[in-house]
Short mmCIF file of C-alpha atoms in Angstrom, two decimals:
data_model
loop_
_atom_site.label_atom_id
_atom_site.label_comp_id
_atom_site.label_asym_id
_atom_site.label_seq_id
_atom_site.Cartn_x
_atom_site.Cartn_y
_atom_site.Cartn_z
CA MET A 8 -4.61 -41.88 -10.54
CA LEU A 9 -4.79 -38.40 -8.93
CA LYS A 10 -6.06 -39.98 -5.69
CA ASN A 11 -3.01 -42.19 -5.57
CA TYR A 12 -0.71 -39.24 -6.31
CA LEU A 13 -2.22 -37.34 -3.38
CA LYS A 14 -1.86 -40.29 -1.00
CA ILE A 15 1.79 -40.81 -1.98
CA ALA A 16 2.47 -37.08 -1.79
CA PHE A 17 1.13 -36.66 1.76
CA LYS A 18 2.90 -39.79 2.99
CA GLY A 19 6.20 -38.59 1.42
CA LEU A 20 5.83 -35.10 2.99
CA ILE A 21 5.12 -36.59 6.43
CA ARG A 22 7.95 -39.13 6.16
CA LYS A 23 10.55 -36.51 5.17
CA LYS A 24 9.79 -33.97 7.84
CA TYR A 25 13.04 -32.07 7.61
CA TYR A 26 12.82 -31.34 3.86
CA THR A 27 9.11 -30.59 4.22
CA PHE A 28 9.87 -28.00 6.96
CA ILE A 29 12.70 -26.35 5.02
CA SER A 30 10.56 -26.14 1.87
CA LEU A 31 7.52 -24.74 3.73
CA PHE A 32 9.68 -22.23 5.59
CA GLY A 33 11.05 -20.86 2.29
CA ILE A 34 7.56 -20.63 0.78
CA VAL A 35 5.92 -19.06 3.83
CA VAL A 36 8.65 -16.48 4.42
CA THR A 37 8.67 -15.47 0.76
CA LEU A 38 4.88 -15.12 0.56
CA VAL A 39 4.55 -13.26 3.92
CA VAL A 40 7.30 -10.72 3.02
CA LEU A 41 5.85 -10.21 -0.42
CA THR A 42 2.22 -9.91 0.79
CA ILE A 43 3.01 -7.39 3.54
CA SER A 44 5.42 -5.38 1.36
CA VAL A 45 2.89 -5.16 -1.51
CA ALA A 46 0.08 -4.26 0.94
CA LEU A 47 2.21 -1.35 2.18
CA MET A 48 3.09 -0.20 -1.37
CA ASN A 49 -0.52 -0.65 -2.50
CA GLN A 50 -1.71 1.53 0.40
CA MET A 51 0.84 4.23 -0.43
CA ALA A 52 -0.01 4.16 -4.16
CA THR A 53 -3.77 4.44 -3.92
CA LEU A 54 -6.07 7.07 -2.46
CA GLY A 55 -9.28 5.03 -2.22
CA ARG A 56 -11.08 1.82 -3.10
CA PRO A 57 -12.24 1.22 -6.74
CA GLY A 58 -15.53 3.06 -7.34
CA SER A 59 -15.03 5.62 -4.57
CA ARG A 60 -14.61 9.34 -5.19
CA LEU A 61 -11.00 9.10 -4.11
CA SER A 62 -10.36 6.63 -6.90
CA ARG A 63 -11.34 9.43 -9.35
CA CYS A 64 -8.96 11.95 -7.80
CA LEU A 65 -5.72 13.52 -8.93
CA ILE A 66 -3.44 15.02 -6.31
CA VAL A 67 -1.41 18.27 -6.45
CA ASP A 68 1.37 17.83 -3.86
CA ARG A 69 4.79 18.91 -5.21
CA LEU A 70 6.27 22.01 -6.90
CA GLU A 71 9.70 22.92 -8.20
CA SER A 72 10.49 26.62 -8.60
CA GLU A 73 13.56 28.09 -10.22
CA PHE A 74 14.50 31.66 -9.28
CA LYS A 75 17.38 33.92 -10.17
CA ARG A 76 19.11 32.98 -6.92
CA GLY A 77 18.31 29.32 -6.65
CA ASN A 78 15.64 26.58 -6.65
CA ILE A 79 12.92 25.56 -4.21
CA ILE A 80 11.31 22.10 -4.05
CA SER A 81 8.38 21.89 -1.69
CA LYS A 82 4.68 21.42 -1.22
CA PRO A 83 2.46 24.20 -2.64
CA SER A 84 0.81 26.81 -0.32
CA TYR A 85 -2.83 27.28 0.41
CA TYR A 86 -2.61 30.60 -1.35
CA MET A 87 -1.28 29.03 -4.52
CA LEU A 88 -3.79 26.17 -4.52
CA ASP A 89 -6.80 28.43 -3.73
CA ARG A 90 -5.90 30.90 -6.47
CA TYR A 91 -4.84 28.58 -9.25
CA VAL A 92 -6.32 25.09 -8.58
CA ARG A 93 -9.61 25.59 -6.80
CA ASN A 94 -11.01 27.51 -9.81
CA LEU A 95 -10.38 24.76 -12.27
CA LYS A 96 -13.51 24.18 -14.37
CA GLY A 97 -13.00 20.54 -15.34
CA PRO A 98 -13.15 18.81 -11.92
CA GLU A 99 -16.35 18.04 -10.00
CA ALA A 100 -14.68 19.16 -6.70
CA VAL A 101 -11.38 20.46 -5.36
CA SER A 102 -10.27 20.13 -1.75
CA ILE A 103 -7.26 21.77 -0.13
CA PHE A 104 -5.70 20.25 2.97
CA SER A 105 -2.45 20.37 4.94
CA ASP A 106 0.19 17.87 5.83
CA ALA A 107 -0.33 16.09 9.15
CA HIS A 108 1.53 17.94 11.93
CA GLU A 109 2.18 16.86 15.50
CA VAL A 110 0.03 18.59 18.09
CA ILE A 111 0.08 18.18 21.88
CA ILE A 112 -3.24 17.29 23.56
CA TYR A 113 -3.63 18.16 27.20
CA SER A 114 -5.88 15.60 29.04
CA ALA A 115 -6.08 14.82 32.81
CA SER A 116 -2.64 16.34 33.50
CA THR A 117 -1.09 14.30 30.68
CA ARG A 118 0.34 15.34 27.36
CA VAL A 119 -0.63 13.18 24.37
CA PRO A 120 1.17 13.82 21.04
CA LEU A 121 -1.19 13.24 18.06
CA LYS A 122 -1.39 14.19 14.41
CA VAL A 123 -3.58 17.06 13.25
CA ARG A 124 -4.57 17.84 9.67
CA TYR A 125 -6.20 21.08 8.48
CA THR A 126 -8.84 20.63 5.82
CA ASP A 127 -11.73 22.43 4.05
CA ASP A 128 -15.25 21.22 4.03
CA VAL A 129 -14.98 19.62 0.55
CA PHE A 130 -12.42 17.16 2.01
CA TRP A 131 -15.19 15.25 3.77
CA GLU A 132 -17.30 15.03 0.60
CA ILE A 133 -14.40 13.49 -1.35
CA ALA A 134 -13.08 11.26 1.43
CA GLU A 135 -16.49 9.73 2.14
CA LEU A 136 -15.44 8.58 5.59
CA PRO A 137 -18.20 7.04 7.72
CA PHE A 138 -19.01 8.62 11.07
CA ILE A 139 -19.43 6.69 14.31
CA GLY A 140 -21.07 9.76 15.85
CA GLY A 141 -21.69 13.41 14.98
CA ALA A 142 -20.83 14.88 11.56
CA SER A 143 -18.13 16.82 9.74
CA TYR A 144 -17.84 20.60 9.73
CA GLY A 145 -19.38 22.32 6.72
CA LYS A 146 -18.68 25.36 4.61
CA GLU A 147 -20.14 27.81 7.16
CA SER A 148 -17.81 26.46 9.88
CA VAL A 149 -14.79 26.74 7.58
CA ASP A 150 -15.78 30.26 6.46
CA LYS A 151 -16.18 31.39 10.05
CA ALA A 152 -13.01 29.52 11.23
CA ASP A 153 -15.02 27.82 13.91
CA MET A 154 -12.94 25.97 16.52
CA VAL A 155 -14.49 22.52 15.89
CA THR A 156 -12.83 19.23 15.21
CA VAL A 157 -13.41 15.67 13.95
CA ILE A 158 -11.34 13.00 15.69
CA THR A 159 -10.79 9.28 15.16
CA ASP A 160 -12.04 6.61 17.55
CA ARG A 161 -8.39 5.78 18.27
CA ALA A 162 -7.76 9.32 19.40
CA GLU A 163 -10.90 9.31 21.45
CA LYS A 164 -9.75 6.25 23.31
CA GLN A 165 -6.23 7.75 23.81
CA ILE A 166 -7.63 11.00 25.24
CA PHE A 167 -10.88 10.18 26.95
CA GLY A 168 -10.65 6.45 27.63
CA VAL A 169 -14.12 4.91 27.83
CA LYS A 170 -15.81 8.33 28.22
CA PRO A 171 -17.76 9.46 25.10
CA ALA A 172 -15.94 12.34 23.42
CA LEU A 173 -18.71 13.83 21.25
CA GLY A 174 -19.51 17.35 22.41
CA GLU A 175 -16.44 17.56 24.67
CA TYR A 176 -13.70 20.12 24.27
CA LEU A 177 -10.23 19.24 23.09
CA GLU A 178 -7.43 21.38 24.56
CA THR A 179 -4.42 21.44 22.27
CA SER A 180 -1.23 23.42 21.83
CA LYS A 181 -2.93 25.12 18.90
CA GLY A 182 -6.15 26.02 20.74
CA THR A 183 -9.34 24.55 22.16
CA TYR A 184 -11.70 22.76 19.79
CA ARG A 185 -15.18 21.30 20.30
CA ILE A 186 -15.55 17.70 19.06
CA ILE A 187 -18.40 17.45 16.60
CA GLY A 188 -17.67 14.16 14.93
CA ILE A 189 -15.91 10.81 15.39
CA ILE A 190 -14.68 8.56 12.56
CA PRO A 191 -13.23 5.02 12.60
CA TYR A 192 -9.49 5.13 12.25
CA LYS A 193 -9.36 1.82 10.30
CA GLU A 194 -11.37 3.40 7.48
CA ILE A 195 -8.50 5.90 6.72
CA THR A 196 -6.58 3.82 4.34
CA ALA A 197 -4.63 6.48 2.44
CA PRO A 198 -1.40 7.83 4.12
CA THR A 199 -2.04 11.19 2.36
CA LEU A 200 -5.29 11.65 4.31
CA ASN A 201 -4.31 10.03 7.60
CA ALA A 202 -4.45 11.94 10.90
CA ASP A 203 -5.84 11.72 14.46
CA ILE A 204 -7.53 15.09 14.53
CA TYR A 205 -9.08 17.18 11.66
CA VAL A 206 -9.82 20.88 12.01
CA PRO A 207 -10.95 23.67 9.58
CA ILE A 208 -7.95 24.94 7.61
CA THR A 209 -9.06 28.52 8.25
CA THR A 210 -8.24 28.17 11.92
CA ALA A 211 -4.57 28.11 10.97
CA SER A 212 -4.02 31.82 10.55
CA GLY A 213 -0.41 31.33 9.36
CA LYS A 214 -1.61 29.30 6.36
CA MET A 215 -4.28 31.92 5.53
CA ASN A 216 -1.80 34.85 5.72
CA ASN A 217 0.98 33.10 3.73
CA ARG A 218 1.27 34.77 0.32
CA GLU A 219 4.15 32.68 -0.89
CA LEU A 220 3.71 29.96 -3.53
CA TRP A 221 5.28 27.25 -1.39
CA GLY A 222 3.94 25.86 1.87
CA ALA A 223 2.79 22.48 3.30
CA GLU A 224 -0.58 21.91 1.58
CA SER A 225 -1.95 19.57 -1.10
CA ALA A 226 -5.14 19.47 -3.20
CA LEU A 227 -7.45 16.66 -4.18
CA VAL A 228 -8.90 17.13 -7.66
CA GLN A 229 -11.99 15.01 -8.20
CA ALA A 230 -12.99 14.15 -11.83
CA ALA A 231 -16.34 12.82 -12.97
CA ASN A 232 -14.48 9.79 -14.31
CA ARG A 233 -10.87 8.77 -14.87
CA SER A 234 -11.15 9.48 -18.62
CA GLN A 235 -11.22 13.21 -17.73
CA PHE A 236 -7.76 13.14 -16.16
CA ALA A 237 -5.96 14.21 -19.37
CA SER A 238 -8.23 17.25 -19.94
CA ILE A 239 -7.94 18.36 -16.29
CA LYS A 240 -4.12 18.12 -16.45
CA SER A 241 -4.20 20.21 -19.60
CA GLU A 242 -6.33 22.91 -17.97
CA PHE A 243 -4.13 22.77 -14.89
CA GLN A 244 -1.04 23.40 -17.04
CA ASN A 245 -2.68 26.48 -18.49
CA HIS A 246 -3.23 27.77 -14.98
CA MET A 247 0.45 27.16 -14.20
CA ASP A 248 1.46 29.08 -17.33
CA GLN A 249 -0.62 32.00 -16.06
CA LEU A 250 1.02 31.71 -12.61
CA ILE A 251 4.48 32.11 -14.22
CA LYS A 252 3.27 35.30 -16.01
CA ASP A 253 1.79 36.69 -12.77
CA PHE A 254 4.97 36.08 -10.71
CA LYS A 255 7.75 36.38 -13.26
CA ASP A 256 8.77 39.88 -12.25
CA GLU A 257 7.62 39.89 -8.62
CA LYS A 258 9.42 36.67 -7.63
CA GLN A 259 12.00 36.74 -10.35
CA LEU A 260 10.58 33.39 -11.37
CA ARG A 261 12.31 31.63 -14.22
CA SER A 262 10.40 28.33 -14.22
CA PHE A 263 7.63 26.68 -12.25
CA ASP A 264 6.60 23.06 -12.35
CA CYS A 265 3.79 21.82 -10.15
CA PHE A 266 2.95 18.08 -10.19
CA ILE A 267 -0.64 16.85 -10.72
CA GLY A 268 -1.38 13.10 -11.11
CA THR A 269 -2.57 9.96 -9.43
CA MET A 270 -0.90 8.72 -6.21
CA SER A 271 1.07 6.07 -8.13
CA GLU A 272 2.30 8.77 -10.55
CA SER A 273 3.21 10.93 -7.58
CA MET A 274 5.36 8.15 -6.12
CA ALA A 275 7.02 7.61 -9.54
CA ASN A 276 7.58 11.34 -9.84
CA MET A 277 9.49 11.43 -6.55
CA VAL A 278 12.08 9.03 -7.95
CA ASN A 279 12.06 10.77 -11.37
CA GLN A 280 10.58 7.78 -13.21
CA SER A 281 7.58 7.29 -15.40
CA GLU A 282 4.71 5.28 -13.85
CA THR A 283 5.32 2.38 -16.24
CA ALA A 284 9.02 2.23 -15.45
CA TYR A 285 8.39 2.59 -11.74
CA PHE A 286 5.96 -0.37 -11.58
CA ALA A 287 8.07 -2.38 -13.97
CA GLY A 288 10.96 -1.97 -11.55
CA ILE A 289 8.78 -3.09 -8.62
CA VAL A 290 7.53 -6.17 -10.51
CA GLY A 291 11.11 -7.02 -11.51
CA LEU A 292 12.24 -6.84 -7.89
CA ILE A 293 9.30 -9.05 -6.82
CA LEU A 294 10.11 -11.69 -9.44
CA LEU A 295 13.79 -11.58 -8.47
CA PHE A 296 12.88 -11.98 -4.84
CA MET A 297 10.74 -15.00 -5.69
CA LEU A 298 13.29 -16.51 -8.00
CA LEU A 299 15.93 -16.90 -5.25
CA PRO A 300 13.76 -19.16 -3.04
CA ALA A 301 12.72 -21.03 -6.17
CA ILE A 302 16.36 -21.87 -6.85
CA ASN A 303 16.76 -22.98 -3.25
CA LEU A 304 13.60 -25.17 -3.56
CA THR A 305 15.07 -26.72 -6.72
CA THR A 306 18.23 -27.71 -4.76
CA ILE A 307 16.11 -29.08 -1.90
CA ASN A 308 13.93 -31.04 -4.34
CA ILE A 309 17.03 -32.64 -5.94
CA SER A 310 18.20 -33.74 -2.46
CA ARG A 311 14.75 -35.01 -1.61
CA ILE A 312 14.40 -37.00 -4.80
CA MET A 313 17.92 -38.52 -4.46
CA GLU A 314 16.88 -39.93 -1.10
CA ARG A 315 13.98 -41.65 -2.81
CA TYR A 316 16.05 -43.36 -5.53
CA PRO A 317 15.20 -46.87 -4.13
CA GLU A 318 11.48 -46.10 -4.20
CA ILE A 319 11.79 -44.84 -7.76
CA GLY A 320 13.77 -47.91 -8.85
CA ILE A 321 11.18 -50.31 -7.41
CA ARG A 322 8.24 -48.41 -9.01
CA LYS A 323 9.96 -48.34 -12.39
CA ALA A 324 10.83 -52.00 -12.10
CA PHE A 325 7.07 -52.72 -11.60
CA GLY A 326 6.16 -50.70 -14.70
CA ALA A 327 5.66 -47.18 -13.63
CA SER A 328 6.16 -44.81 -16.53
CA SER A 329 8.52 -41.84 -16.52
CA SER A 330 5.58 -39.41 -17.11
CA ALA A 331 3.68 -40.91 -14.10
CA LEU A 332 6.69 -40.48 -11.76
CA MET A 333 7.35 -36.95 -13.05
CA GLY A 334 3.70 -35.99 -12.64
CA GLN A 335 3.68 -37.37 -9.04
CA PHE A 336 6.70 -35.30 -7.95
CA ILE A 337 5.36 -32.13 -9.56
CA ILE A 338 2.00 -32.62 -7.81
CA GLU A 339 3.90 -33.13 -4.55
CA ASN A 340 5.56 -29.72 -5.11
CA ILE A 341 2.24 -28.10 -5.91
CA ILE A 342 0.64 -29.50 -2.76
CA LEU A 343 3.58 -28.27 -0.73
CA THR A 344 3.27 -24.83 -2.27
CA LEU A 345 -0.51 -24.70 -1.57
CA ILE A 346 0.02 -25.64 2.10
CA GLY A 347 2.67 -22.94 2.31
CA GLY A 348 0.28 -20.49 0.75
CA VAL A 349 -2.46 -21.13 3.33
CA LEU A 350 -0.01 -20.86 6.22
CA ALA A 351 1.39 -17.61 4.69
CA TYR A 352 -2.11 -16.12 4.28
CA LEU A 353 -2.94 -16.79 7.91
CA LEU A 354 0.41 -15.54 9.15
CA SER A 355 0.21 -12.41 7.02
CA GLY A 356 -3.21 -11.60 8.52
CA ILE A 357 -1.89 -12.08 12.02
CA ILE A 358 1.22 -9.90 11.38
CA LEU A 359 -0.93 -7.09 9.90
CA ILE A 360 -3.26 -7.21 12.89
CA LEU A 361 -0.18 -6.80 15.16
CA ILE A 362 1.24 -3.99 12.98
CA ASN A 363 -2.08 -2.12 12.99
CA GLY A 364 -2.41 -2.46 16.73
CA SER A 365 1.14 -1.41 17.53
CA GLY A 366 1.05 1.86 15.58
CA VAL A 367 4.43 0.99 13.98
CA VAL A 368 3.00 2.29 10.68
CA PRO A 369 1.71 5.76 11.56
CA TRP A 370 -0.32 6.53 8.48
CA GLY A 371 -3.30 4.30 8.29
CA TYR A 372 -4.90 0.89 8.73
CA ILE A 373 -3.32 -1.68 6.49
CA ARG A 374 -5.55 -4.34 4.96
CA LEU A 375 -4.63 -7.75 3.61
CA ASP A 376 -5.27 -7.43 -0.14
CA THR A 377 -6.66 -10.81 -1.16
CA THR A 378 -6.31 -9.99 -4.86
CA VAL A 379 -2.60 -9.27 -4.45
CA PHE A 380 -2.14 -12.40 -2.37
CA PHE A 381 -3.88 -14.43 -5.10
CA TYR A 382 -1.45 -13.17 -7.75
CA CYS A 383 1.52 -13.81 -5.45
CA MET A 384 0.20 -17.32 -4.89
CA VAL A 385 -0.16 -17.96 -8.65
CA VAL A 386 3.43 -16.81 -9.20
CA THR A 387 4.57 -18.98 -6.26
CA ILE A 388 2.76 -22.03 -7.69
CA PHE A 389 4.50 -21.39 -11.03
CA PHE A 390 7.84 -21.34 -9.26
CA GLY A 391 6.80 -24.39 -7.32
CA VAL A 392 6.24 -26.24 -10.59
CA PHE A 393 9.42 -24.76 -11.96
CA SER A 394 11.48 -25.88 -8.98
CA GLY A 395 10.06 -29.41 -9.18
CA ALA A 396 10.15 -29.85 -12.97
CA LEU A 397 13.92 -30.21 -13.48
CA PRO A 398 14.55 -32.67 -10.60
CA SER A 399 11.47 -34.61 -11.59
CA TYR A 400 12.60 -34.82 -15.21
CA ARG A 401 16.08 -36.09 -14.16
CA MET A 402 14.50 -38.59 -11.89
CA SER A 403 12.06 -39.93 -14.48
CA ARG A 404 14.93 -40.77 -16.85
CA LEU A 405 16.72 -43.03 -14.36
CA HIS A 406 17.02 -46.72 -15.20
CA PRO A 407 15.57 -48.98 -12.46
CA ALA A 408 18.93 -50.56 -11.74
CA GLU A 409 20.66 -47.21 -11.43
CA ALA A 410 17.91 -45.93 -9.21
CA LEU A 411 18.17 -48.97 -6.88
CA LYS A 412 21.96 -48.41 -6.64
CA GLY A 413 21.32 -44.69 -5.83
CA ILE A 414 23.28 -43.53 -8.97
CA SER A 415 21.96 -40.55 -10.97
CA ARG A 416 22.68 -40.22 -14.66
#
């Protein structure tokens, strides 16, 4: 029975090329847009892969201060993080690093604008980035403010071409650094950690001399496991209470709120939503986005089935049951959806390769998340069945004579 369904389904899809194309176009576009959008959001909302040190990290990246004369919303400073976050007892490790800033590289009479990020030595332990050559700078280099740098293979190609960069000197608008390590750019998957050039944070004298609470830095707080997040947040809040006491008179500080949480919580915090509400909203938008093409597919399926009334009438006249006809058309819809899914998967991969190669997205290498695509595909198949069920049910109830006349009930 199933073999016959498949034969009829493929012949029907080939015979009605126009309807097949329109249906496939709707499925493919929907899945491609969803897959790429979710890949971008997933990359922004996660620090690292499951099981990595980054997956056990909280981030401190936003503060709100209320003073007698006004409010300040900004990133925290190195001074604030070093004094009140680095000495937390609950975490396994704490790393302080800066935002990525543009720096000009001078190479062979050309100026190349790249992104530089200032970090401490602990950054490399938590990030666990593999090295193509060389190694990261350690605590001694950070303490001495050594002018050394780690660059990406993409930056190496942009600056030195085919010439090996390890051991060479990098002349920048911020100073001259010796290249001691090279990392693969595609391994930097978190926008928060992305850059072309990494240098010891102590080489930025302005950051070291800043004694204000606000600046342009963030901190990674690594727990032994995710179950410790709550206790670390509680200890962190105690430190913030102490900060308010320390600066209440000096800064005329009325209130001070510094965010600590996962990357997804950080994104939700930026739009003043809870993490649950934030992701519920995203899921709702995704379902709404998929519902619109499902409604269109329902309309297309009705038109496609109406053109096949004579075929339906003949088959019913020869004894085909309503359930058999309904099952056939639903299977046709599922096959169409699966074909669209395969095409969408291939097209999504090609588009992401082009995006990664073009540099349109400046904060990391985007990967095609097969798990996310699988769930999108499951939902699409559901809508495929949904869009075929109503037309198939109406068709299965037709009387043979009415079907042969092309009249629907």
